[in-house]
Amino acid sequence: MLILTCPCCGVTAEETEFSPGGEAHLKRYGPGSPDRDYESYMFNRKNPRGVHFERWRHTYGCGKWFLAARCTITLEVFGTYRAQTTEPPADIIAAIKARRPEWEGFA
Amino acid sequence: MSHRLPKGGRLIDRSKSQNFTFNGKSMAGFQGDTVAASLLANDQMLLGRSFKYHRPRGVVAAGAEEPNALLGLGQSNRYEPNQSATTTELFDGLEAVSQNHWPSLEFDLLSVNNLVPQFLTAGFYYKTFLRPRAFWKHVYEPLIRRSAGLGKAPAPDARDPDRYEQIYAFTDILVLGGGIAGLQAALAAGQSGAKVTLWEQTAHWGGRAPVDGAQIDGQPAQDWINATVARLHAMDNVQLRTRCMGAGVHDHGYVLGYERVADHMPGADTPRHRLWRMRARQIITATGAIERPLSFAGNDVPGVMLASALRDYIVNYAVAPGARIVVVTNNDDAYRSAIAAHDAGLDVAAIIDPRAVASGDLPARARALGIEVLEGRAIRKVKGGKRVTGVEICRQDSSGGAVERSIDCDAVAMSGGWSPVVHLWSHCGGKLLWDEAGSYFRPDPARPPLGADGAGFVRACGAANGELLDVLSDAHRCARMAADAVGANGQPDAAPQATAPAEAPMQPVWMMPAQASYDLRMKMWLDYQNDVKVSDVQLSAREGYQSVEHTKRYTTLGMATDQGKLSNINGLAILSDALGQPIPATGTTTFRPPYTPISIAAIAGEARGAIFQPLRRSPVHDWHADHGAEWEPVGQWRRPFAYLRTGESRHDAVNREVKNTRENVGLLDASTLGKILVRGPDAGRFLDMLYTNMISTLKPGKCRYGLMCNENGFLMDDGVVARLDGDSFLVHTTSGGADHIHAWMEDWLQCEWWDWQVHTVNLTEQFAQFAVVGPKARVLLDRLGGMDVSRDALPFMEWRDGMLGGFDARVFRISFSGELSFEIAVPAGQGRAFWDRLVTEGADLGLMPYGTEALHILRAEKGFIMIGDETDGTVIPQDLGLDWAISKKKADFLGKRGMEREAMVNPDRWKLVGVETLDGSVLPHAALAVTGGKNANGQAQTEGRVTSTYYSANLGRGIAMALVRNGPDRMGDVLSFAGDDGKDIKARIIDPVLIDKEGAKQNV
Amino acid sequence: MSDRETSALPGAHFAGFVTVSEAGLRGMITLRGDLSSDAIAGALADVTGLDMPAQRCVNSAGDMAAAWMSPDELLLMLPYDQAGAMAQKLAQALAGEFATVANVSDARAVFTLQGAGVFDALAKICPVDFSEFDQGEIRRTRAAQVAAAVWMSGADQVTVVCFRSVAQYMFDLLSAAAAPGSEPALYT
């Protein structure tokens, strides 16, 4: 069972205080968008072996959504950050690179 | 025979006798005994029958690794099967029964399996019961059910009277195991300043060092243990707990601890078990090692036990497993058992050592005591059935064809070497190395389990780390590394020095004799509990099983309740030999938690009875309960289904409530409805995105019904929105949907439109809300007084704030029944008083409360949809004829893109209609309309299904709604619905609105 | 206040190794807005006299307290019968700001735990390390299967708040955690 630190209220807590919300940084495709874009938004998800970006909500705490960068193999958490961004911030990228120099970067 | 020795026993108190029964026979032991020790003290060698062959079985071990001695303990409500006799402490009044025999332990008819063991070889179940198929149900299954399995489940109506609980704890360093390694690790870690927790699974500190006669810093081990425990107790930063087993190590330093608080004092006013949910920054496993059996024919006969267990029973409990003992060992350590037996006055007939030369300090000491040592020899076979009567000796380097000698004895102490307990290291991904010298797997410090920071968080020390001899300095070193890892840098005292006799190398012996013939191999047990023999593993290899995981499942090796603690390495060695590869190439099976079985009740913890799960109660819950409410679960809420009067059936009550609401006035507790305040400059824009229809144009003071879809376009929730003021809306959701919709709103606001200025506040529980429904509703409200609720002052689909009968009320003029209807919200704290007032004032108007079933029928009579009935996660609003509620003006709303998909605009989608049976009967729930043909899968072709179906007391017949292919275009068509009894039911497609289509009743 | 109002479980009381008592009606106001903004802190100070609490802290003065619930949510606690008027005053003071004030005095239930073992009891239901829990800190967490907020409201005293509908569950849960004979000796 993971432990995560909520960047919104600063609490470090076990997984049962949080709810998972799937892949982070999805782009929404609305009315009029091509089928392929809509399909990718709704149904196609990355399933990497290694660095992954995820949505979490501090359900039993401050109620805020946040994002986490995590390794799906070792469960190492590289960092958590606020959800109001379309891509991982520089300090998170740097933290991942420091631990996974071979990582190809956020795409 | 096994018996109590006249003196000694370091763990027992001879002044405190404890009476107990075994299979109804009265016996006595001493306080401090385990159940196994006390049974052996009463010469009860035979404790049970094996799983498959029903072989007689006795105690093999003295601790958690015991595979055989499983008993049923306790009576009636406190009866529990499969309890380990070696880890259960004796108490006065204990009642134990043996398991898995029929009709009795001594005389077991099913041991006939044992006469033809070829019959039950590896893969037996897979091979034997395939044909004929009909035999499975009537012959094979009953036979297997009688012969297999261990203890019997408690009676179905038994209820565990004991308490259980869980507890969350946090520590810097958690030390698992309270032997000398764990004590030293805890001491050094504690002296570093770290917060330390130490758990020991037994009731005693010190592990087996006192039994083995170790000296620490020149004093007996027991003295050092006592002093160290005292020092640890005196340290504020160290917590110690006995009877608490580290059951599993999980991700990010999460450890489950199983504390048997009161197993040894049943009925005590304490929880029986406590499950620790520990979060540790560093974990030190000091779990010791387990001795391995040797594989020789008849190694399962009662009286054959581990050499270490034999000396445990002698030293700890003053129990002699036999009077004349043979020791068989491939290592020096087991000579200690021979010496302990000799020192206790027992006759040690011989030590059989397959090594060519046994010349270490311990063999020398044994010889000096006059004990005969037979080098290069093996046990060919153990003689005896229900207990050992002797052994046959042969050369180890032989096939066992020639018996050199027979020795009479009544106990055999065996040792095949030791295996570190690597379970807890391995649970969360710690990897292992093969140690050639000791022939065991040990933790690979370079590949530990990794924590949240990517660094290792488990360290093994002492025997658990494969350091069987240099235990204390290894524990000390390990503790210092763990302290470093948590930033505790106090300087601990130097590690104590232990002194012990030098030991010569062990010699791996996986089979005895080395080239044993088949008839011997098929009597060599690897897994005692599951009856897996050397010949079974060899057979599986011959049949092509190469992966150790496959062999495990094919033979069931290591799959019993002991999870292969004794059999693992021996089985791997046999498999590797059969496959012609070294043991590390074969690898091990996966170690999974828990280390030993833990109670289901501990896993459930406090969650039983009244607090099994939270029940949400409305502010008038108690009134409902006092007035005959039958409950309907709606999410975690309990809502009244109907209020049953004395002598009334559910059906009668529902009909009465339905009729009364249309004729007089009904009262519904709608407090469970979701109520979410949505406020801010962008609130209108936001709600336009959430709802399919336009909300931003709603005027303050007015209400609008709206639909919410998910991004697939599927209908998710519905309800009435009230605009409170320019910036504020109050969103009503379904009772089950409030939390989800609130979270859904916050998700979009926080993660997608974070620059929009909108706040949400979930006010669901702030208000009690009651629907006053029926022709006399306005009369009732007028009686309360304080607010003008006339047609002109409060038109349909509007709301007003004010005082009503002295209560702070918000009155919504909305209707889910087609009647004149008001929903009145008051602060929840005023809810009960307000409800009581309505009931009192409405009495002479014929007011009756009604439940959720009447609510459903009333809305169905009007053709109103219900989320969860007409919707199932695949229904779009257009399917329900709700096109009018889908804005064509809005460029975007959640679900709009999803509705554009080909399948969603297909004209053949099933659409909502009313249906009425030709005979007026009530259609079954979810009945399917069948066309008579079959589809490609051979299933009946369908063209529709019932979504809601009720008996309408107002109409005097069954009413229903259904989704039907092209339904709205087929008014008057008669469909065939498949009935529960195989007969079709004819029903006609009709308009779903059955009462007051013009809305005259609600617009008065 | 008149007898038309009742709290969730009036008079509920359990004497275990700590005592569990329902605390009766308490006024509560939710204030949403950017708690780090001067405008909102200023309005709070003007209307209540309380300073804006720091992250996860409770500031109290007299019978009023303000608790930090999230970066944009404050919970104001005060006598029940003052809540309506106070909510109006706050709303007026914040007019023109992006801020939301709601009287939520009836939405919750409040329990008081009293005794040396309060953390020993809470540790059985909350996944929280109370050894690092300070006076003046509020922790929103999980109590078994429901959401809860806890803070130290006095010597050997903890206040637990949950939603009103689960008051009975919370009371039963706290009573089970405080049952005599089940002292775990973790924090004591």
Coordinates of C-alpha atoms in Angstrom, one line a residue, chain B residues 315-774:
Chain B
V315 CA 14.8 -28.0 27.4
N316 CA 11.8 -25.7 27.3
Y317 CA 9.0 -28.0 28.5
A318 CA 10.8 -30.9 30.1
V319 CA 9.1 -33.2 27.7
A320 CA 10.9 -36.2 26.2
P321 CA 9.4 -37.2 22.8
G322 CA 10.8 -40.6 23.4
A323 CA 12.8 -42.7 25.9
R324 CA 15.3 -44.1 23.3
I325 CA 16.3 -41.7 20.6
V326 CA 18.1 -41.9 17.3
V327 CA 19.6 -38.7 15.9
V328 CA 20.1 -38.5 12.2
T329 CA 21.9 -35.4 10.8
N330 CA 24.1 -34.0 8.1
N331 CA 25.5 -31.2 10.3
D332 CA 27.1 -30.7 13.7
D333 CA 24.3 -28.6 15.2
A334 CA 21.9 -31.6 15.7
Y335 CA 24.5 -33.2 17.9
R336 CA 23.3 -30.7 20.5
S337 CA 20.0 -32.6 20.5
A338 CA 21.7 -35.8 21.3
I339 CA 23.7 -34.1 24.1
A340 CA 20.5 -32.4 25.5
A341 CA 18.7 -35.8 25.4
H342 CA 21.6 -37.5 27.1
D343 CA 21.8 -34.7 29.7
A344 CA 18.1 -35.2 30.4
G345 CA 18.8 -38.8 31.2
L346 CA 17.4 -40.2 28.0
D347 CA 19.0 -43.1 26.1
V348 CA 20.5 -41.9 22.8
A349 CA 20.8 -45.1 20.8
A350 CA 23.0 -43.7 18.0
I351 CA 23.8 -40.6 15.9
I352 CA 23.6 -41.4 12.2
D353 CA 25.6 -39.1 10.1
P354 CA 25.8 -39.4 6.3
R355 CA 29.1 -37.5 6.3
A356 CA 32.1 -39.7 5.8
V357 CA 33.7 -38.1 8.9
A358 CA 32.1 -36.3 11.8
S359 CA 34.9 -34.7 13.7
G360 CA 33.8 -31.3 15.0
D361 CA 33.7 -30.2 18.6
L362 CA 30.1 -31.3 19.1
P363 CA 30.6 -34.8 17.7
A364 CA 33.6 -35.1 19.9
R365 CA 31.5 -34.0 22.9
A366 CA 28.8 -36.6 22.0
R367 CA 31.3 -39.4 21.6
A368 CA 32.8 -38.4 25.0
L369 CA 29.4 -38.9 26.5
G370 CA 29.5 -42.5 25.1
I371 CA 27.0 -41.9 22.3
E372 CA 27.7 -44.0 19.2
V373 CA 28.2 -42.1 16.0
L374 CA 27.7 -44.0 12.7
E375 CA 29.5 -42.1 9.9
G376 CA 28.6 -42.4 6.3
R377 CA 25.3 -44.0 7.2
A378 CA 21.7 -43.4 6.5
I379 CA 18.3 -44.3 7.8
R380 CA 17.0 -46.7 5.2
K381 CA 13.6 -46.8 6.7
V382 CA 11.7 -46.0 9.8
K383 CA 9.8 -48.9 11.4
G384 CA 6.4 -48.4 13.0
G385 CA 2.9 -47.3 12.0
K386 CA 1.3 -45.0 14.6
R387 CA 4.6 -44.5 16.3
V388 CA 8.3 -45.2 15.7
T389 CA 9.5 -48.6 16.8
G390 CA 12.9 -48.5 15.2
V391 CA 15.1 -47.6 12.3
E392 CA 17.0 -49.7 9.7
I393 CA 20.5 -48.4 8.9
C394 CA 22.2 -48.6 5.5
R395 CA 25.1 -46.9 3.8
Q396 CA 24.3 -43.4 2.6
D397 CA 26.1 -44.1 -0.7
S398 CA 23.8 -46.9 -1.7
S399 CA 20.3 -47.7 -3.0
G400 CA 19.3 -49.0 0.4
G401 CA 19.2 -52.6 -0.7
A402 CA 21.2 -53.9 2.2
V403 CA 20.1 -53.4 5.8
E404 CA 23.3 -53.1 7.8
R405 CA 21.6 -53.0 11.2
S406 CA 18.3 -52.3 12.9
I407 CA 18.1 -50.1 16.0
D408 CA 15.1 -50.1 18.3
C409 CA 14.0 -46.6 19.3
D410 CA 10.8 -44.6 19.9
A411 CA 11.9 -41.2 18.6
V412 CA 14.0 -40.0 15.7
A413 CA 15.5 -36.5 15.7
M414 CA 16.4 -35.4 12.2
S415 CA 18.3 -32.5 10.8
G416 CA 19.0 -31.7 7.1
G417 CA 20.5 -28.3 7.9
W418 CA 18.9 -24.9 8.3
S419 CA 17.1 -22.5 6.0
P420 CA 17.0 -18.8 6.9
V421 CA 13.4 -17.5 7.2
V422 CA 13.4 -15.2 4.2
H423 CA 9.7 -14.9 3.9
L424 CA 9.4 -11.3 5.2
W425 CA 12.4 -10.2 3.2
S426 CA 10.8 -11.7 0.1
H427 CA 7.2 -10.6 0.4
C428 CA 7.7 -7.2 -1.2
G429 CA 10.3 -8.2 -3.8
G430 CA 13.6 -8.8 -1.9
K431 CA 15.7 -11.2 -4.0
L432 CA 17.7 -14.2 -2.8
L433 CA 21.2 -15.7 -3.2
W434 CA 22.1 -19.4 -3.1
D435 CA 24.6 -20.1 -0.3
E436 CA 26.6 -23.2 -1.3
A437 CA 28.2 -23.7 2.1
G438 CA 24.9 -23.9 4.0
S439 CA 22.7 -25.1 1.0
Y440 CA 20.1 -22.4 1.5
F441 CA 18.8 -19.2 0.0
R442 CA 19.7 -16.1 1.8
P443 CA 18.7 -12.4 1.2
D444 CA 20.8 -10.6 -1.4
P445 CA 21.6 -7.3 0.2
A446 CA 22.1 -5.7 -3.2
R447 CA 18.5 -6.4 -4.2
P448 CA 16.3 -5.4 -1.3
P449 CA 12.6 -4.4 -1.5
L450 CA 12.4 -0.8 -2.5
G451 CA 10.4 1.9 -0.8
A452 CA 8.7 5.1 -1.8
D453 CA 12.1 6.8 -2.2
G454 CA 13.5 4.0 -4.3
A455 CA 15.9 2.9 -1.6
G456 CA 15.8 -0.5 0.2
F457 CA 13.7 -0.6 3.3
V458 CA 14.2 -4.2 4.6
R459 CA 17.4 -5.6 6.1
A460 CA 17.8 -9.1 7.2
C461 CA 20.0 -9.9 10.2
G462 CA 21.4 -12.9 12.0
A463 CA 20.2 -16.4 11.0
A464 CA 17.5 -14.8 8.8
N465 CA 20.4 -13.3 6.9
G466 CA 22.2 -16.6 6.6
E467 CA 24.6 -15.7 9.4
L468 CA 23.8 -18.8 11.4
L469 CA 26.8 -18.4 13.7
D470 CA 27.8 -14.7 13.8
V471 CA 24.4 -13.6 14.8
L472 CA 25.0 -10.8 17.2
S473 CA 27.5 -8.8 15.3
D474 CA 25.4 -9.1 12.1
A475 CA 22.4 -7.8 14.0
H476 CA 24.4 -4.9 15.4
R477 CA 25.8 -4.0 11.9
C478 CA 22.3 -4.2 10.4
A479 CA 20.8 -2.0 13.1
R480 CA 23.5 0.6 12.5
M481 CA 22.7 0.7 8.8
A482 CA 19.0 1.0 9.5
A483 CA 19.6 3.8 12.0
D484 CA 21.8 5.6 9.4
A485 CA 19.0 5.3 6.8
V486 CA 16.5 7.0 9.2
G487 CA 19.0 9.7 10.2
A488 CA 19.5 8.4 13.8
N489 CA 23.2 8.8 14.6
G490 CA 23.5 8.1 18.3
Q491 CA 26.5 5.8 19.2
P492 CA 25.4 2.4 20.4
D493 CA 27.4 0.2 22.7
A494 CA 29.7 -2.3 21.1
A495 CA 28.1 -5.6 20.0
P496 CA 28.4 -8.4 22.6
Q497 CA 30.4 -11.4 21.8
A498 CA 28.9 -14.8 21.6
T499 CA 31.0 -18.0 22.0
A500 CA 29.9 -21.4 20.7
P501 CA 31.7 -24.6 19.7
A502 CA 33.2 -24.6 16.2
E503 CA 31.1 -26.5 13.7
A504 CA 32.3 -28.5 10.8
P505 CA 30.7 -27.9 7.4
M506 CA 27.3 -29.6 6.8
Q507 CA 26.9 -31.8 3.7
P508 CA 23.8 -31.4 1.5
V509 CA 21.8 -34.6 1.7
W510 CA 18.6 -34.5 -0.3
M511 CA 17.8 -38.2 -0.2
M512 CA 18.7 -40.9 2.2
P513 CA 20.2 -43.2 1.0
A514 CA 21.7 -41.3 -2.0
Q515 CA 20.5 -43.7 -4.6
A516 CA 17.3 -44.8 -2.9
S517 CA 15.1 -47.2 -4.8
Y518 CA 11.5 -46.3 -5.9
D519 CA 9.8 -48.1 -3.0
L520 CA 11.8 -46.1 -0.6
R521 CA 11.4 -42.8 -2.4
M522 CA 7.6 -43.2 -2.4
K523 CA 7.7 -43.2 1.4
M524 CA 9.9 -40.2 1.7
W525 CA 7.7 -37.2 2.6
L526 CA 8.6 -33.7 1.5
D527 CA 5.3 -31.9 2.3
Y528 CA 3.8 -33.7 5.2
Q529 CA 0.5 -31.8 5.2
N530 CA -0.3 -32.3 1.5
D531 CA 1.3 -35.7 1.3
V532 CA 3.8 -34.9 -1.4
K533 CA 6.7 -37.3 -1.6
V534 CA 10.1 -37.4 -3.3
S535 CA 8.6 -39.7 -6.0
D536 CA 5.9 -37.2 -6.8
V537 CA 8.3 -34.4 -7.5
Q538 CA 10.4 -36.7 -9.6
L539 CA 7.3 -37.8 -11.5
S540 CA 6.3 -34.3 -12.3
A541 CA 9.8 -33.6 -13.7
R542 CA 9.5 -36.7 -15.9
E543 CA 6.1 -35.5 -17.1
G544 CA 7.7 -32.3 -18.3
Y545 CA 7.2 -29.8 -15.5
Q546 CA 10.3 -27.6 -15.4
S547 CA 9.2 -24.4 -13.7
V548 CA 9.1 -24.7 -10.0
E549 CA 5.9 -22.7 -9.9
H550 CA 4.2 -25.3 -12.2
T551 CA 5.6 -28.2 -10.2
K552 CA 4.3 -26.7 -7.0
R553 CA 0.8 -26.5 -8.4
Y554 CA 0.9 -29.9 -10.1
T555 CA 2.1 -31.7 -7.0
T556 CA 0.7 -29.3 -4.4
L557 CA 4.2 -29.1 -2.8
G558 CA 4.2 -26.2 -0.4
M559 CA 0.5 -25.4 -0.9
A560 CA -0.7 -26.4 2.5
T561 CA -1.4 -24.2 5.5
D562 CA 2.3 -24.3 6.5
Q563 CA 3.2 -22.9 3.0
G564 CA 6.1 -25.2 2.6
K565 CA 8.2 -24.0 5.5
L566 CA 9.8 -27.4 5.9
S567 CA 9.4 -28.7 2.3
N568 CA 10.5 -25.8 0.2
I569 CA 14.3 -26.4 -0.1
N570 CA 14.1 -30.2 0.0
G571 CA 11.5 -30.1 -2.8
L572 CA 13.6 -27.7 -4.9
A573 CA 16.6 -29.9 -4.5
I574 CA 14.8 -33.0 -5.7
L575 CA 13.4 -31.1 -8.6
S576 CA 16.7 -29.6 -9.6
D577 CA 18.3 -33.0 -9.4
A578 CA 15.6 -34.5 -11.6
L579 CA 16.1 -31.7 -14.1
G580 CA 19.8 -32.0 -13.9
Q581 CA 20.4 -28.4 -13.0
P582 CA 21.8 -26.6 -10.0
I583 CA 19.3 -25.4 -7.3
P584 CA 19.7 -21.6 -8.0
A585 CA 18.7 -22.3 -11.7
T586 CA 15.5 -23.8 -10.4
G587 CA 14.8 -20.9 -8.1
T588 CA 12.1 -20.7 -5.4
T589 CA 8.4 -20.3 -5.5
T590 CA 7.0 -16.9 -4.4
F591 CA 6.8 -16.1 -0.7
R592 CA 3.5 -14.5 0.0
P593 CA 2.0 -13.1 3.2
P594 CA 0.8 -13.9 5.7
Y595 CA 3.8 -15.8 7.3
T596 CA 1.4 -18.1 9.1
P597 CA -2.4 -18.0 8.9
I598 CA -4.1 -15.1 10.6
S599 CA -7.7 -15.0 11.6
I600 CA -10.3 -13.6 9.2
A601 CA -11.8 -11.8 12.2
A602 CA -8.6 -9.8 12.7
I603 CA -8.7 -8.8 9.0
A604 CA -12.3 -7.7 9.5
G605 CA -11.3 -5.9 12.7
E606 CA -14.0 -3.7 14.2
A607 CA -16.2 -3.9 11.0
R608 CA -18.9 -6.3 12.2
G609 CA -22.4 -6.0 13.7
A610 CA -23.7 -2.4 13.9
I611 CA -20.4 -1.0 12.5
F612 CA -20.0 -3.5 9.7
Q613 CA -20.4 -0.5 7.4
P614 CA -21.6 3.0 7.9
L615 CA -25.4 3.4 7.6
R616 CA -26.4 6.9 6.7
R617 CA -29.5 8.1 8.7
S618 CA -31.7 11.0 7.8
P619 CA -32.7 13.4 10.5
V620 CA -36.0 11.6 10.9
H621 CA -34.6 8.1 10.8
D622 CA -35.8 7.2 14.2
W623 CA -39.4 8.3 13.4
H624 CA -39.4 6.0 10.4
A625 CA -38.1 3.2 12.5
D626 CA -40.8 3.8 15.1
H627 CA -43.5 3.8 12.5
G628 CA -43.1 0.5 10.8
A629 CA -40.6 1.4 8.1
E630 CA -39.2 -1.4 6.1
W631 CA -35.8 -0.2 4.8
E632 CA -34.4 0.1 1.4
P633 CA -30.7 0.6 1.0
V634 CA -29.9 3.6 -1.3
G635 CA -26.1 3.8 -1.4
Q636 CA -25.3 3.8 2.3
W637 CA -28.5 5.5 3.2
R638 CA -31.5 3.6 4.6
R639 CA -34.7 4.9 3.3
P640 CA -38.2 3.7 4.2
F641 CA -39.5 1.4 1.5
A642 CA -42.9 1.5 3.0
Y643 CA -44.5 2.1 6.4
L644 CA -46.2 -1.1 7.5
R645 CA -49.1 -0.7 9.8
T646 CA -50.0 -3.5 12.2
G647 CA -51.1 -6.6 10.3
E648 CA -50.4 -5.0 6.9
S649 CA -48.4 -6.6 4.2
R650 CA -45.8 -4.7 2.2
H651 CA -48.0 -4.8 -0.8
D652 CA -51.0 -3.5 1.1
A653 CA -48.9 -0.7 2.6
V654 CA -47.5 0.4 -0.7
N655 CA -51.0 0.4 -2.3
R656 CA -52.4 2.4 0.6
E657 CA -49.6 5.0 0.4
V658 CA -49.9 5.3 -3.4
K659 CA -53.7 5.9 -3.3
N660 CA -53.6 8.2 -0.3
T661 CA -51.0 10.4 -2.0
R662 CA -53.1 10.9 -5.0
E663 CA -56.4 11.3 -3.0
N664 CA -55.3 13.2 0.1
V665 CA -51.7 14.1 1.0
G666 CA -48.5 12.1 1.3
L667 CA -45.3 12.9 3.1
L668 CA -41.9 11.8 1.8
D669 CA -38.5 12.1 3.5
A670 CA -36.4 13.3 0.6
S671 CA -33.5 14.4 2.9
T672 CA -31.1 12.0 1.1
L673 CA -31.3 14.0 -2.2
G674 CA -28.0 15.6 -3.0
K675 CA -27.9 19.3 -2.6
I676 CA -24.8 21.1 -3.9
L677 CA -24.3 24.8 -3.8
V678 CA -22.5 26.0 -7.0
R679 CA -21.5 29.6 -6.7
G680 CA -19.2 32.1 -8.5
P681 CA -19.0 34.3 -11.5
D682 CA -18.6 31.3 -13.8
A683 CA -21.3 29.1 -12.1
G684 CA -23.8 29.4 -15.0
R685 CA -21.2 28.7 -17.6
F686 CA -20.0 25.7 -15.5
L687 CA -23.5 24.3 -15.1
D688 CA -24.1 24.7 -18.9
M689 CA -21.1 22.4 -19.3
L690 CA -22.4 19.8 -16.8
Y691 CA -26.0 19.7 -17.8
T692 CA -27.2 18.7 -21.3
N693 CA -29.7 21.6 -21.2
M694 CA -29.2 25.3 -20.7
I695 CA -29.0 26.4 -17.0
S696 CA -27.4 29.8 -17.2
T697 CA -30.6 31.3 -18.5
L698 CA -32.6 30.3 -15.4
K699 CA -33.9 33.2 -13.5
P700 CA -33.3 33.6 -9.7
G701 CA -36.3 32.2 -7.9
K702 CA -36.9 29.5 -10.5
C703 CA -36.2 25.8 -10.9
R704 CA -35.3 23.7 -13.9
Y705 CA -35.0 20.0 -14.4
G706 CA -31.7 18.9 -15.9
L707 CA -29.8 15.9 -17.1
M708 CA -26.1 15.2 -16.5
C709 CA -24.2 12.8 -18.8
N710 CA -20.6 11.5 -18.7
E711 CA -18.3 12.1 -21.6
N712 CA -19.7 9.0 -23.3
G713 CA -23.0 10.8 -23.5
F714 CA -24.5 8.2 -21.2
L715 CA -27.1 9.6 -18.7
M716 CA -25.5 9.7 -15.2
D717 CA -27.7 11.8 -13.0
D718 CA -30.8 14.1 -13.0
G719 CA -32.4 16.6 -10.8
V720 CA -33.8 20.0 -10.2
V721 CA -31.5 23.1 -10.2
A722 CA -32.7 26.2 -8.4
R723 CA -31.1 29.5 -9.1
L724 CA -30.6 31.3 -5.7
D725 CA -29.2 34.5 -7.0
G726 CA -27.1 35.8 -9.9
D727 CA -24.0 33.8 -8.9
S728 CA -25.5 30.9 -7.0
F729 CA -27.3 27.8 -8.0
L730 CA -28.5 24.9 -5.8
V731 CA -28.1 21.6 -7.7
H732 CA -30.2 18.7 -6.6
T733 CA -28.8 15.2 -7.4
T734 CA -30.2 11.7 -6.9
S735 CA -29.8 10.3 -3.4
G736 CA -27.1 7.8 -4.5
G737 CA -25.4 10.3 -6.7
A738 CA -24.6 13.3 -4.4
D739 CA -21.0 12.4 -3.5
H740 CA -20.2 11.3 -7.0
I741 CA -21.6 14.4 -8.6
H742 CA -19.9 16.6 -6.1
A743 CA -16.6 14.9 -6.8
W744 CA -17.3 15.1 -10.5
M745 CA -17.8 18.8 -10.3
E746 CA -14.6 19.3 -8.3
D747 CA -12.7 17.2 -10.8
W748 CA -13.6 19.4 -13.7
L749 CA -13.1 22.6 -11.7
Q750 CA -9.7 21.5 -10.3
C751 CA -8.3 19.6 -13.3
E752 CA -9.8 21.1 -16.5
W753 CA -11.3 24.5 -16.0
W754 CA -9.1 25.7 -13.1
D755 CA -9.2 29.3 -14.2
W756 CA -13.1 29.4 -13.9
Q757 CA -14.3 31.1 -10.8
V758 CA -16.7 28.5 -9.3
H759 CA -17.0 27.1 -5.8
T760 CA -19.0 24.1 -4.8
V761 CA -20.2 23.3 -1.3
N762 CA -21.9 20.0 -0.6
L763 CA -25.0 20.9 1.5
T764 CA -26.6 17.5 1.3
E765 CA -26.5 17.0 5.0
Q766 CA -27.2 20.6 6.0
F767 CA -30.9 20.2 5.2
A768 CA -33.7 17.9 5.9
Q769 CA -36.0 17.9 2.9
F770 CA -39.6 16.7 2.8
A771 CA -42.0 16.4 -0.1
V772 CA -45.6 17.3 0.8
V773 CA -47.6 15.7 -2.1
G774 CA -51.2 15.5 -3.1

